[in-house]
Structure formats: structure tokens, C-alpha cells
Amino acid sequence: MRKTFIPKRSFHRKNALIWGLALSTLSTHTALAHPVHVKFENLYLAQQTSIQGVVTDSNGPIAGVTVLVKDKNTVTSTNVSGNFNISAAVGDVLVFSLIGYESKEVVVSSTNMSVVLTSTNEDIEEVVVVGYGTQQKRESLTGSLQSVSGAKLRDITTPAVENMLNGKAAGVFVAPGSGRPGARGAVVIRGQATIGGTTSPLWVIDGVIVGSNPGDINPDDIANMTILKDAASTSIYGSQGANGVIVVTTKRPSAQKMTLSYSTKLGFNQLNNGNLEVMNGQELYDYYKSFANANEISFPRWNDDLRNSNFDWWNLATKTGFVQNHNVSLQGGGETLQSYLSLGYYNELGAVKGYDYDRYNVRINTVYKPFEWLSIKPSLVGARRGVEDAQYSTTAMYSNLPWDSPFDENGNLVPHRSSSWVNTQNTNYLYDLQWNKGANTNYELMGNMDFDVKLTNWLTFSSINNYRFNTYSSNSYTDPRSNGGESVNGRLAEYRSEYTRRYTNQVLRFNQSWGSHALNGIVAYEFNDYSSKTLDVYGTGFIPGFEVLDVVSKPERTKGGITQWATQSYLSNVNYSYEDRYLGQVSLRRDEASNFGKRFGTFYSISGGWNIHRENWFDVSWINNLKLRAAHGTVGNRPSELYPQYNLYSVSAAAGYDGLPGALIGRIGNPNLTWEETATTGFGVDAAFFSSRLRLNFDWYNKNTENILLNVPISQMTGVGSVYKNIGEMNNKGIELNIGGDIIRTDDLQWSLDVNLGHNKNKLTQLYATRQSDGTYVVNPIIVGDALGIAGSASRIQEVGLPINTYYMPEWAGVNVDTGAPMWYKNTKDVEGNITSKETTTNYSEATQQRLGKSYPDLFGGINTFLAYKNFDLNAVLGYSIGGQIYNYARQEYDSDGTYTDRNQMKLQDGWSRWEKPGDNATHPIAKYNNQDKGNLVSSRYLEDGSFLRLRSLSLGYKVDLSKYKINNVRFFFTGENLFTVTNYSGVDPEIPSNDNGEVIASAGPGVYPAVRKYVFGLNVTF
């Protein structure tokens, strides 16, 4: 009988020696009688050593892989960076296993190992974090969601996680931040579902609802991000889930040997002005000379010498920027106490001079298990963000005349409205930048005291308790000698805001199975409140150089405010499975809000799934997974303003009289307001083929929003011009598709390709009716601006039957062949509103305002390909957009046919031509000095196709074996970002940045901060 002996670590070498001598003696004494066969099984010999390594797949490091020494009980798992450390001997066999991957056995031949796992058809068993910390197998999901690993997010260098989502998930549209360091993007999931409210999704970080943006979270701390899209996934968030939900899970500690990881990125960035090129001095002079009325040009220095005056305002304002990102993490522990500590620093000097952004992050996640039934999970997160702002003007880079230099012949700055300039009314912004500046600082602190109590083997109580504090301060200095300060003898501005947010969530989790049945779910109570204070102070009149408000002679403005609200919710979610074939899900949530008219709102969802591949009759060997999904449910939305149900009074200086305080009606309340409600119906298919080498996910959805909230204009007889009402309905329909495949999948060579696309069709289906003079009610369209904030830019129309983002303007008819005059279309309609004739006119006031295209694209998405050969890896991420139109307002100023003579003009692009003589078939009208033909006013002339293909990132990496130096997982890499863009758009960037309020806009202003091209060197290392 063979016995297995496993000695304890404290004396295993001593016992190994004793057993070795004993067995050797036994063998000698019995050799003459008969042979004795002894097998040393699970015996730790002297050659036992520490084996380190990293486990990856086609997407990067894999966390949670079980690493087992075969035929022994020594076991460990990989950490969040895919690293492991285990005690084994050369010649031992290590077994690597994880649900969703093929198990792999590797013989230990060195102290450092690199192991690549390949996915299997069991990727359907992958565990996904969904609403309220619930973890479900992907196979059991009935809703539409997409999970993106932290490693996939970090292919670009940015402190804003919103920008990292661009092109990573089907149906998730991201308007990126501008090229300015730290600029945030705007995220829209499955189209715009409201008119007056926010379109931003709800962000949830480690189970805590943090609002419509993720704050200053460090991207390197993110382990996974799950985007919840449909009603089955989002309805559990009720009135906060109408725009989708993004659930962020940060890196958590595990029981393993303590590891130290360090990652760094160093690089530089360059400005990219896309297809927009403005003229130099010679080109601008020749352009003016070509004017039909060049003899009328009358400004100083109008002579041939201007051809040699060529100051480059672009080069003046730009430089090669610098970016650095450093992160250190320490994690590990035993079965009782595990900790994760990370420190991060991000710094970027803008490619436009004068702007410096930096951020510090710290995170501590701890798990303490004093008893088997109790887990305590405290965490502490902090961030500091700072900006120094003396940025050069992005508008002046394009608009300032090349004939005007900010310096005189001695290199000194010329003053404002210099007589030496052609544009003598212009200011020299460099003159002001000698003194003027601004700065802001933001501190964010968030602490959790969470715990889990295991009541039975199927019932757990979870408690999440969070406190969040944020304080922001900004200041600006406008010198008395500057253009903005001379009229008031200088201005100092100070702004302060701080808010606190308390969140608690008490959850009962149950998970029970019997026979072929499985049931799990939650019942929960949630409370969330918010309180903020602001202070906004201006002071004027001071001696140059002083920067504190004590020195001002006049308090120009003093403002402040307090905002408070609270919500509480009762919610439940239940999931049922029969033999993993038939799936069902039901959720119900009831919300109460202090800041809304109808305080109670109830939302629900019901969904189901069918795993066809698990049917006994299903026998198709090349189909590994085939699931059908269906869901229906509701979510809600509240208005962005607080307490619209009440009559509110404004107590302010404007309401006072003769120095005495007073109050004026500020808002008429509407006690009948109810929640916006979005009902979504969706169907989906998940499939995998050929040992999961080909994967497919398809979704179709139909979203109907009712009781749309809008601040509706009313007569100002009461002193109030609008009131909140539930006024309309909207519909969004669309499809989403993810296709992925492992083209090559061997031990040494892997090549994968993933493509996603989204299509959304928006339509306004109902609006409020207004009373006419004859007593009847008619639904009239609403004309709104384009959020650019510039008078004279494009308008949009909100009309039943049209997309919410439809442009409304005269239609461009081209150039009159005989006269070169601009033309627009003029339509004639019958009494029923049908167009009976369409003709051209050169009189802009006669042109018909028309509905012309929409801003959102028809298709958008991303392409990701990964190639690995031995220690080399190559990853490319592309983004694309097809359809959708951009209103290029910048051309109204820079392509103005001579209307604007105080700013530079853009060069004609390929395919463009200027009318010069009768018979010319040109794209551009005749150019005149002080042109009054109005060809540069708003029209579809400046409405352009926004389609593009962009290489977002291209990364080449190499892993180095430095195990003999006790260094594990060393990887060097080089990444290029925004390397090229293919587009016909004539402006700076077809991806229009979101505005400062996080809104998606589709009009390009005259001073777009161009996208930057980055070249980054990096290193990842683990000790």
C-alpha cells in the first residue's frame, strides 16, 4: 500500500532527509531478497524554490487563475496583474485553470514563467458584475450589457475614463474631451432619451452611486467596467437609470504573497489641426488682391509689402507637450486580512502653451475576515487635481491676421489696438498674458465601511456605507493694465464650492438551488442625500501684483448658494434558472425624491433567456453557445433643476428696493409633474462557434420615453417666463453588434480581431400643444440653438416625426454661374404645407428655413486587433463613424468670401473652387471686400459629413525575463495615439469635443482645441 506524506513547511527539509535515509537503508537491506520500488510523492525536497510568473490571454493579464502544483496540495491564484508566486521544484507540473479557459499544464523549467491561456466555449461561465454588486455567470444573463476589462481601457493616456470608453462598446457613443489636458468626454448610451435633462449615464463605483460622472477615479485602479444598457439591466436603478448605467469595479486584494507593481508612461504630444489650414501672409494678400472690388480695400499698410509679412500665430501658441503617468500598487495578504494600496500621479503640459494639469490619487481597499461568517471591507480613496491656466488663445491661432505681429522690431510686445497692425481694433492677447492667469484645485475624498454577514449558506446580508466629500476652488487674476481690467482697474475672482454625499445600501442576498432549479436575487433599501455650498466673489480696483481680495477697493459681486436633496428606494431583483436552459428575471423598484413633485415612482423589468445549446436535442458540434434573450422594463428621469413642483421666490439684490431686501416670484410650480418614464423592449442573441474562436452578440431595442420634462415658455405677465411640464414622447430604436474571433490561436502565436457597431434612430413622437387665437390647440415645433453658445450659429428643430437633433436652416443652392452670387432654395407650399415648387434665390431673407439632416451618426463603433508572438505583442484600436452631419461654424468666419476682413481665412481644399468669371461652375461665391451678399450666414453650405476612421492607438510591447533578479512580469511598450484620421470633414476634428457642461454638441466653433497626437513610452514591472 502506497502512502502519501506531506510534511509541514517548518520542518519539511528535516523530514525529507530522515525519510530519504530511512528509505535508502531499507532499499540496501532488501536488495538481495527482492527489489523495492519507492515513489517520492508530494515530497518537498531541497530543490524546492519560489516560482514566479504571469498568466495572460489575447487581451492581456488574467486575474483569478488557479495555479496548482500537480499531485500536491500547493495552490495559489493570479493577482489583478496576472502575476503569481508559488513554491515548486524544477520538473514539477503546474496546472493553470479558470472558468472560460482551457486548462493548461506546464512543466517547471525555470524560476520565471509566462503562460498564455486560450478561451473555450465555457466563456459563457464568466462571472460578470451587474447591478448592486450581483455577480452572475454570463450564460445566465438575460439583459443586454457589455463588460470591458481595465487592461483594454488603458490603451490611451488620459486621466478621464469617459474618453477611454470610446469605441470599446457597441451602442455607447462618446464625444471625447478636447485636446486640452484633463478634458472629459460625454457618454450617451442608446441615444438621447430626454429633451431638458442630462443624457449622461449613471456611474456606480464599487457599489456606490456617484452621479453622472465618475469623478477623479484613477484609471489604473479599474479592474473592470460593465455597461448596462437595457431595461433588464438598468431598471433596478429606477429613476436614475434612464440613460444607462456604468458599473465600475476597482482592483480588490486577494490572499497571496505580497506583490509590488509599478507602471509608468512618459511621452510627448503634438497638436493636429486636421484638414483646416489658414493662409500665410502671401496667400492672404493674393486672396485680397483677387477680390472683385479690390480697389475699395482701405486699411493701413495695404501694399505689396504685406506679402512678406508673415507671423505664424499657430507656432506662437503651440509646442511639443509632455505627459507622464506613474502608478505604484502593493497588494496581498493572508486568509484573514488582505489589502490593496495604490498611488498614482498624472501630469500633462498642454500642446497649447500655458496650461498645466496634474493629479494625485490614492486608494486603499481592504478585506478583513475575523470570522468565517463576517467580511469587513473598508476603503479610502483620495484625489487632488490642479490646473495652472495661462493658456494661449486657441481662437487666435486661426483667426489673427498673419500681417500682424505681437512683437515690434525690438522684440517687445505691442499694446492693444496697435497702429502698427492691419487690424487696429484687435487686442494682443500676449500683452495680457504678461499678468493675467487663473488656477483651480479640486480635492475628492471618499470612504467606505462595507461588510458582509453570511447568515446561512444561501443567505447573506451586505451593507455598503459611503461618505463622499468634494471641495473645489478657483481664482483668476485680471491685471489693471490688461484689456479686460483697465476699465475697472483690475479684477480678482474667487469661487468656492463643496459638497457632501452620503450613501447607504442594505442588501439581503439569497442564492439557493435544488435539483434542476436555481434561484438568486436581492432585496434592498437605499438612501442617498446631497448637500452643496457655493461662494462666488468678484472684487475690482487694486494695485497691480496683489492677488488677494483684501486689496480690492470695490466688492463687485458676492453670490452664494446652498443645494440639498435626498432620495430613498426600495428594490428587489430575482433571477431563476432551470437546468441552465431556461432563464427568467424580474425586478421592481420604488423611488422617493424630496426634490420632485410626484415623490413616488415605481419601475420594473421582466426578462427571459433560452440557452438553446443546452437542449438535449441540440447537437451541432461547431456551435458552442447559442442563447436568445428578451426583456421589457421601465426606468425614469427627473428634471435637472430642483423643486419644480413649488412656487419659488428669488431673494436677491435685484428683488430689493432702495437698499432694502425683497423677494420676487422666480418660478411657478407644477404640483402635477410626474417622472419621465422610458419603457424599453429588447431582443438579443449570443453565440459562439468553432470552439469559441468566433463570437457574436446582437441586440435590437425599442425605447419609448413618455412624460418628457421640459421648461415650457409661458406669458411673462406674472414675471416668470417658463414652467416645467410633462409635454411629450420620444422613441429610440437601434441595433448593436459585436463580432470577435481568434484568427490564430497557438502557444506561440495569437491573433484576434473584434469589431463592434451601434445604430440608433431617434424620433420625437409627441409635443405639447399651444392655444391659438381662435381657441384651437396646435402642436408647434420648438426651435433651439446648437449648444455652441455663439449668436448666428446653427439652429435645430424639435418637431414631431423628426430626430431630436435635426438641423433647421436655409438649404444652400450653390453659386450663380453668371454672377457668382450665393444662392439658397426658396420653397412654395400649398395650404396643407406640401411643397409645390422649389426655386433658387440670391436674397437670403427669402430663403426657406428647412429641416436638413441630423447630427448623430448612422453607424459608429470600434475595431480592435491583437497580435502576440512569443514575448512580443501588438495591439491596434480604431474608431469609426458613418453618417451624421457637423455644422462647421468656423467656416462662417474663416471661409466668409470677404465678409470678415478682421481675421484670417482658410485655404480652399481639394475639390473647392472660387467663382471668378461668368460661366465658372464653382463651389464658392465671388469674393468681395466687406462682402454683403450674406453667403456666410447660416445655411447647409457649412453642413458637412462627419464620417471618419481614426487609429486611436497602436501599441507594441515586449516582455523581458528578469527572474534571476527577482523581478517578475517586465514589459516595455511604445504607444502612438491618434496617429491618423481619414475624413472629408474640412475642420479641425470630426469628433467634436463635448462642451464644458459635458453636453454632446455637433457644431465646431472658431477656436476648437485640436486633438493631440501622443507618443508614449511605458514600462510595467512587478516584484
Coordinates of N, CA, C and O in Angstrom, one line a residue, residues 747-839:
D747 N 0.3 28.2 -29.0 CA 1.0 28.6 -27.9 C 1.9 29.8 -28.1 O 2.1 30.7 -27.2
D748 N 2.5 29.9 -29.3 CA 3.5 31.0 -29.6 C 2.8 32.1 -30.3 O 3.4 33.2 -30.3
L749 N 1.7 31.9 -31.0 CA 1.2 32.9 -31.9 C -0.3 33.0 -31.6 O -1.0 32.1 -31.7
Q750 N -0.8 34.3 -31.3 CA -2.2 34.5 -31.2 C -2.5 35.8 -32.0 O -1.8 36.8 -31.9
W751 N -3.7 35.7 -32.6 CA -4.1 36.9 -33.4 C -5.7 36.9 -33.3 O -6.3 36.0 -33.7
S752 N -6.2 38.0 -32.7 CA -7.6 38.1 -32.5 C -8.1 39.4 -33.1 O -7.3 40.4 -33.3
L753 N -9.4 39.5 -33.5 CA -10.0 40.6 -34.1 C -11.4 40.8 -33.6 O -12.2 39.8 -33.6
D754 N -11.7 42.0 -33.1 CA -13.0 42.3 -32.5 C -13.6 43.6 -33.2 O -12.9 44.6 -33.3
V755 N -14.8 43.5 -33.6 CA -15.5 44.7 -34.2 C -16.8 44.9 -33.5 O -17.6 43.9 -33.2
N756 N -17.1 46.1 -33.2 CA -18.5 46.5 -32.7 C -19.1 47.6 -33.4 O -18.4 48.5 -34.0
L757 N -20.4 47.6 -33.5 CA -21.1 48.7 -34.2 C -22.4 49.0 -33.5 O -23.0 48.1 -32.8
G758 N -22.8 50.3 -33.5 CA -24.1 50.7 -33.0 C -24.9 51.5 -34.0 O -24.3 52.3 -34.8
H759 N -26.2 51.4 -34.0 CA -27.0 52.2 -34.9 C -28.2 52.6 -34.0 O -28.9 51.7 -33.4
N760 N -28.5 53.9 -34.0 CA -29.7 54.3 -33.2 C -30.5 55.3 -34.1 O -29.9 56.2 -34.7
K761 N -31.8 55.2 -34.1 CA -32.7 56.1 -34.8 C -33.6 56.7 -33.8 O -34.4 56.1 -33.2
N762 N -33.5 58.0 -33.7 CA -34.3 58.8 -32.8 C -35.4 59.5 -33.4 O -35.3 60.0 -34.6
K763 N -36.6 59.6 -32.8 CA -37.7 60.3 -33.3 C -38.6 60.9 -32.2 O -38.8 60.2 -31.2
L764 N -38.9 62.2 -32.3 CA -39.8 62.8 -31.4 C -41.3 62.5 -31.8 O -41.6 62.7 -33.0
T765 N -42.0 61.9 -30.9 CA -43.4 61.4 -31.3 C -44.5 62.2 -30.8 O -45.7 62.0 -31.2
Q766 N -44.3 63.1 -29.8 CA -45.3 63.9 -29.3 C -44.8 65.2 -28.6 O -43.7 65.1 -28.0
L767 N -45.5 66.3 -28.8 CA -45.1 67.6 -28.1 C -46.3 68.2 -27.6 O -47.5 67.9 -27.9
Y768 N -46.1 69.2 -26.7 CA -47.3 69.9 -26.2 C -47.9 70.8 -27.2 O -47.3 71.3 -28.1
A769 N -49.2 71.1 -27.0 CA -50.0 71.9 -27.9 C -50.1 73.3 -27.3 O -50.3 73.4 -26.0
T770 N -50.1 74.3 -28.1 CA -50.3 75.7 -27.6 C -51.6 76.2 -28.2 O -52.1 75.9 -29.3
R771 N -52.3 77.1 -27.4 CA -53.6 77.6 -27.8 C -53.4 78.8 -28.8 O -52.6 79.7 -28.7
Q772 N -54.2 78.7 -29.9 CA -54.2 79.7 -30.9 C -55.2 80.8 -30.6 O -56.0 80.7 -29.7
S773 N -55.2 81.8 -31.4 CA -56.1 83.0 -31.2 C -57.6 82.6 -31.4 O -58.5 83.2 -30.8
D774 N -57.8 81.5 -32.2 CA -59.2 81.1 -32.4 C -59.6 80.1 -31.4 O -60.7 79.5 -31.5
G775 N -58.8 79.8 -30.4 CA -59.2 78.9 -29.3 C -58.8 77.5 -29.6 O -59.0 76.6 -28.7
T776 N -58.3 77.1 -30.7 CA -57.8 75.8 -31.0 C -56.4 75.6 -30.5 O -55.7 76.5 -30.2
Y777 N -56.0 74.3 -30.4 CA -54.7 73.9 -29.9 C -53.9 73.3 -31.0 O -54.4 72.4 -31.7
V778 N -52.7 73.7 -31.2 CA -51.8 73.2 -32.3 C -50.5 72.9 -31.7 O -49.9 73.6 -30.8
V779 N -49.9 71.8 -32.2 CA -48.6 71.4 -31.8 C -47.6 72.1 -32.7 O -47.5 71.7 -33.9
N780 N -46.8 73.0 -32.2 CA -45.8 73.7 -32.9 C -44.5 73.2 -32.6 O -44.2 72.8 -31.5
P781 N -43.6 73.2 -33.6 CA -42.2 72.8 -33.3 C -41.5 73.8 -32.4 O -41.9 75.0 -32.3
I782 N -40.4 73.3 -31.8 CA -39.6 74.2 -30.9 C -38.2 74.4 -31.6 O -37.6 73.4 -32.1
I783 N -37.8 75.6 -31.8 CA -36.5 75.9 -32.4 C -35.5 76.2 -31.2 O -35.8 77.1 -30.4
V784 N -34.4 75.5 -31.3 CA -33.4 75.7 -30.2 C -32.0 75.9 -30.8 O -31.8 75.6 -32.0
G785 N -31.1 76.3 -30.0 CA -29.7 76.5 -30.5 C -29.0 75.2 -30.5 O -29.5 74.2 -30.2
D786 N -27.7 75.3 -30.9 CA -26.9 74.1 -31.0 C -25.9 73.9 -29.9 O -25.0 73.1 -30.0
A787 N -26.1 74.6 -28.8 CA -25.3 74.5 -27.6 C -23.9 75.0 -27.7 O -23.0 74.9 -26.9
L788 N -23.6 75.7 -28.9 CA -22.3 76.2 -29.1 C -22.1 77.5 -28.4 O -21.0 77.9 -28.0
G789 N -23.2 78.2 -28.1 CA -23.2 79.5 -27.4 C -22.7 80.6 -28.2 O -22.2 81.6 -27.6
I790 N -22.8 80.6 -29.5 CA -22.4 81.7 -30.4 C -23.6 82.2 -31.2 O -24.3 81.4 -31.8
A791 N -23.9 83.4 -31.1 CA -25.0 84.0 -31.8 C -24.7 83.9 -33.3 O -23.6 84.1 -33.8
G792 N -25.8 83.5 -34.1 CA -25.6 83.3 -35.5 C -25.2 81.9 -35.9 O -24.9 81.7 -37.1
S793 N -25.1 81.0 -35.0 CA -24.7 79.6 -35.3 C -26.0 78.9 -35.7 O -27.1 79.4 -35.8
A794 N -25.9 77.6 -35.9 CA -27.0 76.8 -36.4 C -28.1 76.6 -35.4 O -27.9 76.7 -34.2
S795 N -29.3 76.4 -35.9 CA -30.5 76.1 -35.1 C -30.9 74.6 -35.3 O -30.6 74.0 -36.4
R796 N -31.6 74.1 -34.4 CA -32.2 72.8 -34.5 C -33.6 72.8 -34.2 O -34.1 73.7 -33.5
I797 N -34.4 71.9 -34.8 CA -35.8 71.9 -34.6 C -36.3 70.6 -33.9 O -35.8 69.5 -34.2
Q798 N -37.1 70.8 -32.9 CA -37.7 69.7 -32.2 C -39.2 69.6 -32.7 O -40.0 70.4 -32.3
E799 N -39.4 68.6 -33.5 CA -40.7 68.5 -34.2 C -41.2 67.1 -34.2 O -40.3 66.2 -34.4
V800 N -42.4 66.9 -34.0 CA -43.0 65.5 -34.1 C -42.7 64.8 -35.4 O -42.9 65.4 -36.5
G801 N -42.1 63.6 -35.3 CA -41.8 62.9 -36.5 C -40.3 63.0 -36.9 O -39.9 62.3 -37.8
L802 N -39.6 63.9 -36.3 CA -38.2 64.1 -36.7 C -37.2 63.7 -35.5 O -37.6 63.8 -34.4
P803 N -36.0 63.4 -35.8 CA -35.0 63.2 -34.8 C -34.8 64.5 -34.0 O -35.0 65.6 -34.5
I804 N -34.5 64.4 -32.7 CA -34.4 65.5 -31.8 C -33.2 66.4 -32.2 O -33.2 67.6 -31.8
N805 N -32.3 65.9 -32.9 CA -31.1 66.7 -33.3 C -31.1 67.1 -34.8 O -30.1 67.1 -35.4
T806 N -32.3 67.4 -35.3 CA -32.4 67.8 -36.7 C -32.0 69.2 -36.9 O -32.5 70.1 -36.1
Y807 N -31.2 69.5 -37.9 CA -30.8 70.9 -38.2 C -32.0 71.6 -38.9 O -32.8 71.0 -39.6
Y808 N -32.0 72.9 -38.6 CA -33.1 73.8 -39.2 C -32.4 75.1 -39.7 O -32.0 75.9 -38.9
M809 N -32.4 75.2 -41.0 CA -31.7 76.3 -41.7 C -32.0 76.4 -43.1 O -32.6 75.5 -43.7
P810 N -31.6 77.5 -43.8 CA -31.8 77.5 -45.3 C -30.9 76.5 -46.0 O -29.8 76.2 -45.5
E811 N -31.4 76.0 -47.1 CA -30.7 75.0 -47.9 C -29.9 75.7 -48.9 O -30.4 76.5 -49.7
W812 N -28.6 75.4 -48.9 CA -27.6 76.0 -49.9 C -27.9 75.5 -51.3 O -28.0 74.3 -51.5
A813 N -28.0 76.4 -52.3 CA -28.2 76.0 -53.6 C -27.0 76.2 -54.5 O -27.1 76.1 -55.8
G814 N -25.9 76.6 -54.0 CA -24.7 76.7 -54.7 C -24.4 78.2 -55.2 O -24.9 79.1 -54.5
V815 N -23.7 78.3 -56.3 CA -23.2 79.6 -56.8 C -23.9 79.9 -58.1 O -23.9 79.0 -59.0
N816 N -24.4 81.1 -58.3 CA -24.9 81.6 -59.6 C -23.8 81.6 -60.6 O -22.8 82.3 -60.4
V817 N -24.0 80.8 -61.7 CA -22.9 80.6 -62.7 C -22.6 82.0 -63.4 O -21.5 82.3 -63.7
D818 N -23.6 82.8 -63.5 CA -23.4 84.1 -64.3 C -22.8 85.2 -63.4 O -22.0 86.0 -63.9
T819 N -23.3 85.3 -62.1 CA -22.9 86.4 -61.3 C -21.9 86.1 -60.2 O -21.3 86.9 -59.6
G820 N -21.9 84.8 -59.9 CA -21.0 84.4 -58.7 C -21.7 84.6 -57.4 O -21.1 84.4 -56.3
A821 N -23.0 85.0 -57.4 CA -23.7 85.3 -56.1 C -24.1 84.0 -55.4 O -24.3 83.0 -56.1
P822 N -24.1 84.0 -54.1 CA -24.6 82.8 -53.4 C -26.1 82.6 -53.6 O -26.8 83.6 -53.8
M823 N -26.5 81.4 -53.5 CA -27.9 81.1 -53.7 C -28.4 80.1 -52.7 O -27.7 79.2 -52.2
W824 N -29.7 80.2 -52.4 CA -30.4 79.3 -51.5 C -31.7 78.9 -52.1 O -32.2 79.5 -53.1
Y825 N -32.3 77.9 -51.5 CA -33.6 77.4 -52.1 C -34.7 78.1 -51.4 O -34.7 78.3 -50.2
K826 N -35.7 78.4 -52.2 CA -37.0 79.0 -51.7 C -38.1 78.1 -52.1 O -38.3 77.8 -53.3
N827 N -38.9 77.6 -51.2 CA -40.0 76.7 -51.5 C -41.3 77.4 -51.4 O -41.6 78.3 -50.6
T828 N -42.2 76.9 -52.3 CA -43.6 77.4 -52.3 C -44.5 76.2 -51.8 O -44.3 75.1 -52.3
K829 N -45.4 76.5 -50.9 CA -46.2 75.4 -50.3 C -47.7 75.7 -50.5 O -48.1 76.9 -50.6
D830 N -48.5 74.6 -50.5 CA -49.9 74.8 -50.6 C -50.5 75.0 -49.2 O -49.7 75.0 -48.2
V831 N -51.8 75.1 -49.1 CA -52.4 75.3 -47.8 C -52.2 74.2 -46.8 O -52.3 74.4 -45.6
E832 N -51.9 73.0 -47.3 CA -51.7 71.9 -46.5 C -50.2 71.7 -46.1 O -49.9 70.7 -45.4
G833 N -49.4 72.6 -46.6 CA -48.0 72.6 -46.2 C -47.1 71.7 -47.1 O -45.9 71.5 -46.8
N834 N -47.7 71.2 -48.2 CA -46.9 70.4 -49.2 C -46.1 71.4 -50.1 O -46.6 72.4 -50.5
I835 N -44.9 71.0 -50.4 CA -44.1 71.8 -51.3 C -44.5 71.6 -52.7 O -44.6 70.5 -53.3
T836 N -44.9 72.7 -53.3 CA -45.4 72.7 -54.7 C -44.3 73.1 -55.7 O -44.4 72.7 -56.9
S837 N -43.4 73.9 -55.3 CA -42.3 74.3 -56.2 C -41.1 74.7 -55.4 O -41.2 75.0 -54.2
K838 N -39.9 74.5 -56.0 CA -38.7 74.8 -55.4 C -37.8 75.6 -56.4 O -37.5 75.1 -57.5
E839 N -37.4 76.8 -56.0 CA -36.5 77.6 -56.9 C -35.4 78.2 -56.1 O -35.4 78.2 -54.8

